[in-house]
XYZ file of C-alpha atoms in Angstrom:
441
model
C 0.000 0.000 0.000
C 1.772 3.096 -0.939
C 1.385 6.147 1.364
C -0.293 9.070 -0.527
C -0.724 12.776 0.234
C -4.765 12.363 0.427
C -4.643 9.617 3.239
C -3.620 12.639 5.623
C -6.541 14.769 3.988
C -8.916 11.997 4.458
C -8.170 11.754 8.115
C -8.667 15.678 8.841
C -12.361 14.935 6.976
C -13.145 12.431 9.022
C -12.093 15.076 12.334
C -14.119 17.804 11.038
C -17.672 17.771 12.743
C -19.304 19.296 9.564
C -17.870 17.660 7.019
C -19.492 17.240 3.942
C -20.017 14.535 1.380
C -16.609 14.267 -0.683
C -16.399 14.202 -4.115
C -12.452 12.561 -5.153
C -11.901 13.129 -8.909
C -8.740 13.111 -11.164
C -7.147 11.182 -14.439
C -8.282 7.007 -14.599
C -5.443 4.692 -12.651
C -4.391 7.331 -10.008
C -4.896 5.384 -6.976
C -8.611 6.847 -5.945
C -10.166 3.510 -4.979
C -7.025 2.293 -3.343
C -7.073 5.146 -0.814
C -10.653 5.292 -0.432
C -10.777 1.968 0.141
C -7.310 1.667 2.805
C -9.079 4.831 4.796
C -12.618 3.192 4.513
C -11.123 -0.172 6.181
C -9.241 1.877 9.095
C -12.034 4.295 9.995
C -15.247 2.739 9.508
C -17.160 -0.368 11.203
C -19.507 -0.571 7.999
C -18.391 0.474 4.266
C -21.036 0.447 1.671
C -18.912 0.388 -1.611
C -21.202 0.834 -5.211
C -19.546 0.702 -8.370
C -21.730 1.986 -10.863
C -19.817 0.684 -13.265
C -19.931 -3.019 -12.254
C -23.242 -2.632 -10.968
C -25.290 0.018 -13.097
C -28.776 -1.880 -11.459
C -28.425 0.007 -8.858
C -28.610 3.390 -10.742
C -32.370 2.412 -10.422
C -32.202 3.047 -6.778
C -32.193 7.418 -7.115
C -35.676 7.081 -8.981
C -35.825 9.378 -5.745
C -33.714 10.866 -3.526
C -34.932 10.058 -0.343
C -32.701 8.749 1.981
C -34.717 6.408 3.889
C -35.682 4.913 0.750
C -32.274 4.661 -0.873
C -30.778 2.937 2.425
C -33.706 0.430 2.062
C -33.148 -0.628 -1.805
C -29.616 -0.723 -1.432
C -30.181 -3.380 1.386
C -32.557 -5.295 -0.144
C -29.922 -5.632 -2.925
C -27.441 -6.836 -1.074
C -28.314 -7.635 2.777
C -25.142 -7.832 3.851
C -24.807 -4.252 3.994
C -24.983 -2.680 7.685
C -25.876 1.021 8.157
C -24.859 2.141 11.544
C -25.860 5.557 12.238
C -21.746 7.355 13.210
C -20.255 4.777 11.886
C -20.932 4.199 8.022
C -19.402 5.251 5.167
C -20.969 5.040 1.813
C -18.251 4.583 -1.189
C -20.289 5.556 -4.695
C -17.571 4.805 -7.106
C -17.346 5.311 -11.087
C -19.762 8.146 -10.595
C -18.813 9.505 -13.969
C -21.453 6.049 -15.157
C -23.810 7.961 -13.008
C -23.707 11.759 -12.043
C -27.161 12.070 -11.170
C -25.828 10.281 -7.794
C -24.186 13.636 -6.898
C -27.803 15.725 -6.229
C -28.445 13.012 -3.434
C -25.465 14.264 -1.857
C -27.704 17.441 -1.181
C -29.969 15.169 0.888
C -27.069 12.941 2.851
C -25.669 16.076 3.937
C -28.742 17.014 5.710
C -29.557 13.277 7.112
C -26.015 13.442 8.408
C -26.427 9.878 9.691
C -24.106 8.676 7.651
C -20.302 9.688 5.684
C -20.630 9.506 2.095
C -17.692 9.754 -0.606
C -18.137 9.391 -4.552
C -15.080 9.100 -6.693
C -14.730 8.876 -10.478
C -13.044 9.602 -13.542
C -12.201 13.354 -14.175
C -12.808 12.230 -17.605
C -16.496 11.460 -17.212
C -17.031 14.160 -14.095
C -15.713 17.069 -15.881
C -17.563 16.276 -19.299
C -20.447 14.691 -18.567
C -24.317 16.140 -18.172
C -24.773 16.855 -14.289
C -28.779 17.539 -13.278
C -27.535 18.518 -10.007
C -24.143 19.016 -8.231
C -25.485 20.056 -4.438
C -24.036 23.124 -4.871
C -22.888 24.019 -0.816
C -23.822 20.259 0.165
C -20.277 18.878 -0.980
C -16.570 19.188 -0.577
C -14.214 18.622 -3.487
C -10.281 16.951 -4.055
C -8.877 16.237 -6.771
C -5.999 13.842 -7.029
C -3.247 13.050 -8.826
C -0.388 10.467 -9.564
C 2.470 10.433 -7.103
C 4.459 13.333 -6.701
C 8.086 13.269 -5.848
C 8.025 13.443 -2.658
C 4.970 10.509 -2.851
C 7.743 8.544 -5.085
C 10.032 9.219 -2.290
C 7.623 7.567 0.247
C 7.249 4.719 -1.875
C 10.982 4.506 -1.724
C 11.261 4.080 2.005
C 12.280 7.542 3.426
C 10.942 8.848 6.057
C 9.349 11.886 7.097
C 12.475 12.763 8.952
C 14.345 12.169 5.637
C 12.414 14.447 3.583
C 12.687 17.420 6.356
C 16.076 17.291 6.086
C 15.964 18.149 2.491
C 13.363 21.012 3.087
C 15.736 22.484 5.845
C 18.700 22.318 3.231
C 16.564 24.261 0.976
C 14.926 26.869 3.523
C 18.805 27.715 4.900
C 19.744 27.630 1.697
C 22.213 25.197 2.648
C 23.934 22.966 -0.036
C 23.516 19.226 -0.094
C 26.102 16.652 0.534
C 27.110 15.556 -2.927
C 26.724 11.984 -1.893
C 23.056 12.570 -1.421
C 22.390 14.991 -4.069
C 23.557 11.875 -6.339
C 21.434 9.797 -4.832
C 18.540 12.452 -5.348
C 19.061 12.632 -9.001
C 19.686 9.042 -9.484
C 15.946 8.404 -7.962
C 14.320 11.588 -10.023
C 15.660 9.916 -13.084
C 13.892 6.844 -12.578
C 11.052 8.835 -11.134
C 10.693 10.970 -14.336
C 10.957 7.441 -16.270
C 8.347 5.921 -14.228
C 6.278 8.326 -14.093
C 3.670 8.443 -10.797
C 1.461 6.205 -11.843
C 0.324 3.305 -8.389
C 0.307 0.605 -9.900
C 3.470 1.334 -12.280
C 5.464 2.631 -9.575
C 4.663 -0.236 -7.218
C 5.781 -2.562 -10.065
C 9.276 -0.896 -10.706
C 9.680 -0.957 -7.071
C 9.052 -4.422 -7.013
C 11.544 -5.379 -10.243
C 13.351 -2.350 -10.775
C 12.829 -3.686 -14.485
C 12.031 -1.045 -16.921
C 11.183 -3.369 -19.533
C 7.446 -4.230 -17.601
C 7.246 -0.702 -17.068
C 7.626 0.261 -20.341
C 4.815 -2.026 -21.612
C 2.612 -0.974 -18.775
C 2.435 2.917 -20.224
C 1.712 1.489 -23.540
C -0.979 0.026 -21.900
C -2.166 3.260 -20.223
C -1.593 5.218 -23.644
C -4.071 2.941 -25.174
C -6.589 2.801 -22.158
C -6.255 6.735 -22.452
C -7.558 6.709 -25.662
C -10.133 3.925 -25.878
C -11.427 6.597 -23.076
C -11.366 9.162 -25.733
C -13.260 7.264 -27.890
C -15.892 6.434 -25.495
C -16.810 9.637 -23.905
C -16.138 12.078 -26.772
C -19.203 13.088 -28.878
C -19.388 13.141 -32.601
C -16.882 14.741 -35.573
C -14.501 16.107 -31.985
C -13.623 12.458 -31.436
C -11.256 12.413 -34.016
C -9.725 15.992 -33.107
C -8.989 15.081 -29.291
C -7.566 11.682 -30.565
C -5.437 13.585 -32.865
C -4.248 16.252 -30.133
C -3.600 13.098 -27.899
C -1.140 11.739 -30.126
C 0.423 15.083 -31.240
C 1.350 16.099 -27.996
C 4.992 14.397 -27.878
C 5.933 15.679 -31.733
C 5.057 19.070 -30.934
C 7.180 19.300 -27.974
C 9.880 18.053 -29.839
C 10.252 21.452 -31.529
C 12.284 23.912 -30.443
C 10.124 26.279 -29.409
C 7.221 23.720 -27.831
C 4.613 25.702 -28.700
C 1.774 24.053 -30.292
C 1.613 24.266 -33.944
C -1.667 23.960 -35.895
C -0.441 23.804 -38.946
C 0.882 20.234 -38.212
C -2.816 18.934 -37.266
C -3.979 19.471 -41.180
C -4.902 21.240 -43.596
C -6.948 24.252 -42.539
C -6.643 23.666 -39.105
C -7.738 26.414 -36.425
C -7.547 27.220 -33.148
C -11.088 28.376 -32.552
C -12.158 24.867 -34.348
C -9.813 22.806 -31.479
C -10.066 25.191 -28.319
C -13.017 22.698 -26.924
C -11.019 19.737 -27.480
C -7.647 21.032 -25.675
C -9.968 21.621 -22.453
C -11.680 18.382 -23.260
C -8.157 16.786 -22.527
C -7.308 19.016 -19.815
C -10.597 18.532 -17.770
C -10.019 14.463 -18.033
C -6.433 15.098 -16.203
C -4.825 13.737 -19.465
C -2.638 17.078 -20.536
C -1.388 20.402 -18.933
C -1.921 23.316 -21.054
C 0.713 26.202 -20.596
C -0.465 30.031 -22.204
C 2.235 32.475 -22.866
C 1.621 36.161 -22.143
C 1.554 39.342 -23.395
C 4.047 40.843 -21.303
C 5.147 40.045 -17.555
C 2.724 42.711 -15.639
C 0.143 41.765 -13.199
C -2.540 40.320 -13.542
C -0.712 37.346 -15.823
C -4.424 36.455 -16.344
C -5.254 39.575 -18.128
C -1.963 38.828 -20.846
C -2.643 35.299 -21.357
C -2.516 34.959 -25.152
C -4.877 32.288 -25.753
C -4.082 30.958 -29.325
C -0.070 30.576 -27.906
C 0.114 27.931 -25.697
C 2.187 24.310 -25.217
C 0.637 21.060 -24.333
C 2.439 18.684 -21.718
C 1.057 15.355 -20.476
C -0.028 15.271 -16.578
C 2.263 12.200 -15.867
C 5.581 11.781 -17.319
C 4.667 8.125 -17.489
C 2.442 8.903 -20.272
C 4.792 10.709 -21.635
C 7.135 7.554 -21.847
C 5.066 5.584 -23.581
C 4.830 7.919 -26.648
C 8.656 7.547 -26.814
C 10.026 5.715 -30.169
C 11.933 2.852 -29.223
C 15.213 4.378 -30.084
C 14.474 7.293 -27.884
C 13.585 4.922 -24.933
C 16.488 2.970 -25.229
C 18.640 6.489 -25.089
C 16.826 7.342 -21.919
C 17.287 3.913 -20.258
C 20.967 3.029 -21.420
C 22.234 6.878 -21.038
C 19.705 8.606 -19.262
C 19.890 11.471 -21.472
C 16.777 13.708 -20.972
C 17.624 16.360 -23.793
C 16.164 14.302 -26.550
C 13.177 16.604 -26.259
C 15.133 19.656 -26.298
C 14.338 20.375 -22.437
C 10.652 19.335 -23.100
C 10.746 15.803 -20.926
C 12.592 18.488 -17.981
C 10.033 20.720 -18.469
C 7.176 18.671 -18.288
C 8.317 17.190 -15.102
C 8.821 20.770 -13.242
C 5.727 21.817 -13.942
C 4.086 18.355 -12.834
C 5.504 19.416 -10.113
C 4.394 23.118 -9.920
C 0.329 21.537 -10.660
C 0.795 19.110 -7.705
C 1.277 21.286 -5.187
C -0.884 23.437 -5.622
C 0.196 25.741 -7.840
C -2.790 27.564 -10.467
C -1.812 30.402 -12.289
C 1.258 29.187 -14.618
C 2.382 30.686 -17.325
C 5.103 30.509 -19.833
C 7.123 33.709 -21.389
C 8.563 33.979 -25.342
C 9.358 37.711 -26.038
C 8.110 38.917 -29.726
C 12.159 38.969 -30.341
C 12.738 35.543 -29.021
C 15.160 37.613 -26.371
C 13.307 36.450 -23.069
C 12.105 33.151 -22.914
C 10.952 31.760 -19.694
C 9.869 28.377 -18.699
C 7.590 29.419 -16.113
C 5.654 32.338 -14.704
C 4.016 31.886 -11.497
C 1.635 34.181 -9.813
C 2.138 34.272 -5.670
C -0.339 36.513 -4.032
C 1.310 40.170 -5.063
C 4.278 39.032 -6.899
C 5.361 36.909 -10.035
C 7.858 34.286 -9.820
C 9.682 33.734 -13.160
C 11.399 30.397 -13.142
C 13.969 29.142 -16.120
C 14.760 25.145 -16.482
C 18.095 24.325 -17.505
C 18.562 20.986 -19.261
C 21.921 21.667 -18.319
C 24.066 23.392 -15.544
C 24.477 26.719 -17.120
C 23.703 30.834 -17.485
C 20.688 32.065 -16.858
C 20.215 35.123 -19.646
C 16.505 35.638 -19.845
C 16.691 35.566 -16.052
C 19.055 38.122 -15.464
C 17.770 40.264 -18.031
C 13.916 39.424 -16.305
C 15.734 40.925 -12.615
C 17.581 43.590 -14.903
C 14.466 45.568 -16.328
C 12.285 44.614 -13.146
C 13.488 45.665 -10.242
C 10.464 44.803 -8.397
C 11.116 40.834 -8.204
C 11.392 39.552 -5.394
C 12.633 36.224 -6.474
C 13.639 34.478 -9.404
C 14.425 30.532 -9.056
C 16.375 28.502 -11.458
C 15.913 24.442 -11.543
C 18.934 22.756 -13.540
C 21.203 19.961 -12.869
C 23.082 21.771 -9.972
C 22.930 22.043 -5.913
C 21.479 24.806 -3.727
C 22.324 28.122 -4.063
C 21.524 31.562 -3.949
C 22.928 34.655 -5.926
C 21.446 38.317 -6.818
C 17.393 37.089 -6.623
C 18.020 34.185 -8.056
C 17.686 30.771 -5.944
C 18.982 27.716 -7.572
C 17.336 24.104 -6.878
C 18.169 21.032 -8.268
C 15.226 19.599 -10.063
C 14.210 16.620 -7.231
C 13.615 19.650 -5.324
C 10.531 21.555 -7.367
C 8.174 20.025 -5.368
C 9.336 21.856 -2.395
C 8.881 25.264 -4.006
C 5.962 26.381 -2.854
C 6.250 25.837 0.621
C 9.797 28.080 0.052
C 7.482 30.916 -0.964
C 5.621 30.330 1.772
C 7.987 31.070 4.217
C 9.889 33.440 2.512
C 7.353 36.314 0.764
């Protein structure tokens, strides 16, 4: 059972006296029904699990959404189910087969007799018809694959181990090379992995890349049969198309996503509802460059200029040729995307803890060009990625004509440091940023 960030929010749910049904949502093979399932067993004298996916009778069951009447249908159907009043917790699961579920959550709230939590597929959650979402009768989290510091976990260090790379960080202290090799050796094979459960647990298990390799083929396909399902009509083929572009486009030197390579004739305003189709099912990130760096970034998001990264590097792997897999597993060179694979991995990072408005910055001259914007309360945060240990131009020009920022961080290759605004992390560390900027700004 790997240990996962949402076990600990779980538990503080469970504490709260008014808590609220919970709706978990996120990208398909994330670990949802794992957790659920680990906190249900710990917490709970009775769990009620229905999957309406492997058993769509009881969709039948809301004809109304009394709860007295539910309770009684669902026992009928299977008697072994025990409600204790305190002490129950109803698991819907593969909601997105049945949204309508979520207006009884309106109705459980105000019983209060028993815990309720509904998971699904962002996928079918975020695209699907809802009647009703119990709008102030729910609580929300969405998940995601393992993190670093997750990886980490699943690893075997501790807590304890982890601090001590946070207090390296926040005394901008330098790390002992011995264990900033050992850092980069384990975000290698965490960027080739990816943070996928069940694929981590299995390269855990073997440390074999070969099984892991033919495990995100398997999710690459699964990803798109998923496409095919829940998209509607003529946009089927258009998010099945941007699905597979995704790893060519990055493979230019710019990244940024290129329409003429989707057709003839193709436009932006023709593919703008497929690109959020993807990013509401958790499948891509989608990165908008601005106008110019001024706040609000919101207001200068240009929204025909944007790059497209997948949400898990795993997924990422398995549109790899076999030649460029084999470079990645023999050499471990991660430049064979130009600083794309790098990229995508920082800002994986950046997303999973809780990081929203990100940006990216290309100057009309091509002078500036910044990996990363980030907007922290009053200030923005430009951040550059260096494939490589080297200078950081578009930063120091960035600091140069704005003599307002605060801070400027640089991920590469390298240990801590810090020099004229700019703080340098190696790139195990990204996930560690944010709680930098919270004790520092």
């Amino acid at each position: 059972m790997l240990k996962r960030k949402i076990d600990d929010y779980l538990i503080k749910w469970k504490k709260n006296d008014n808590r609220l049904p919970l709706i978990i949502y996120g990208a398909r093979q994330i670990g949802k029904t794992t957790s659920i399932r680990e906190f249900a067993k710990k917490n709970y004298k009775s769990v009620i699990e229905i999957n309406f996916i492997s058993n769509p009778e009881c969709i039948s069951f809301f004809s109304s959404f009394n709860i007295d009447d539910i309770i009684n249908k669902i026992s009928f159907y299977n008697p072994a189910f025990k409600f204790i009043p305190g002490e129950t917790l109803i698991f819907f699961d593969e909601i997105q087969a049945f949204m309508d579920v979520t207006t009884s959550l309106k109705f459980f709230a105000l019983d209060k007799r028993f815990d309720v939590i509904c998971s699904g597929n962002a996928l079918g959650i975020n695209n699907l018809h809802i009647s009703s979402v119990s709008v102030g009768y729910k609580a929300e989290y969405v998940m995601h694959s393992l993190d670093f510091e997750e990886y980490l976990w699943a690893l075997g260090y501790t807590t304890t181990m982890i601090d001590l790379l946070k207090k390296h960080l926040f005394e901008l202290v330098p790390l002992d090379k011995g264990i900033l090799d050992v850092l980069f050796k384990h975000y290698d094979d965490y960027m080739t992995v990816g943070g996928m459960p069940k694929i981590v647990d299995n390269y855990i298990k073997t440390i074999l890349f070969d099984e892991v390799y033919l495990l995100q083929k398997e999710l690459r396909k699964d990803y798109l049969d998923d496409i095919k399902q829940y998209v509607d009509g003529l946009d089927k083929a258009k998010v099945a198309k941007i699905y597979e572009m995704v790893p060519l486009q990055l493979a230019k030197d710019n990244h940024k996503f290129q329409f003429s390579k989707m057709g003839h004739g193709a436009r932006f305003s023709s593919y703008f509802d497929c690109f959020n189709w993807l990013k509401d099912a958790g499948i891509i990130n989608i990165l908008y460059n601005l106008n110019k760096l001024e706040l609000p970034l919101k207001l200068e998001m240009q929204d025909n200029n944007f790059r497209v990264y997948f949400s898990d590097m795993g997924l990422f792997m398995a549109f790899l040729d076999k030649n460029s897999e084999n470079i990645l597993r023999t050499n471990r060179d991660f430049n064979i995307y130009k600083g794309a694979l790098y990229e995508s991995a920082i800002l994986e990072s950046l997303l999973k803890s809780g990081f929203e408005n990100i940006f990216f910055y290309r100057s009309l001259d091509s002078t500036i060009e910044l990996d990363f914007i980030l907007e922290y309360f009053n200030n923005f945060i430009p951040i550059e990625v260096k494939s490589k240990s080297g200078r950081t131009k578009s930063l120091n020009k960035v600091l140069e004509e704005n003599k307002e920022i605060k801070l400027a961080i640089k991920l590469a290759k390298t240990n801590i440091g810090y020099n004229d605004r700019i703080l340098t992390i190696p790139y195990p560390l990204a996930f560690l940023i944010k709680e930098y900027l919270n004790k520092t700004l």
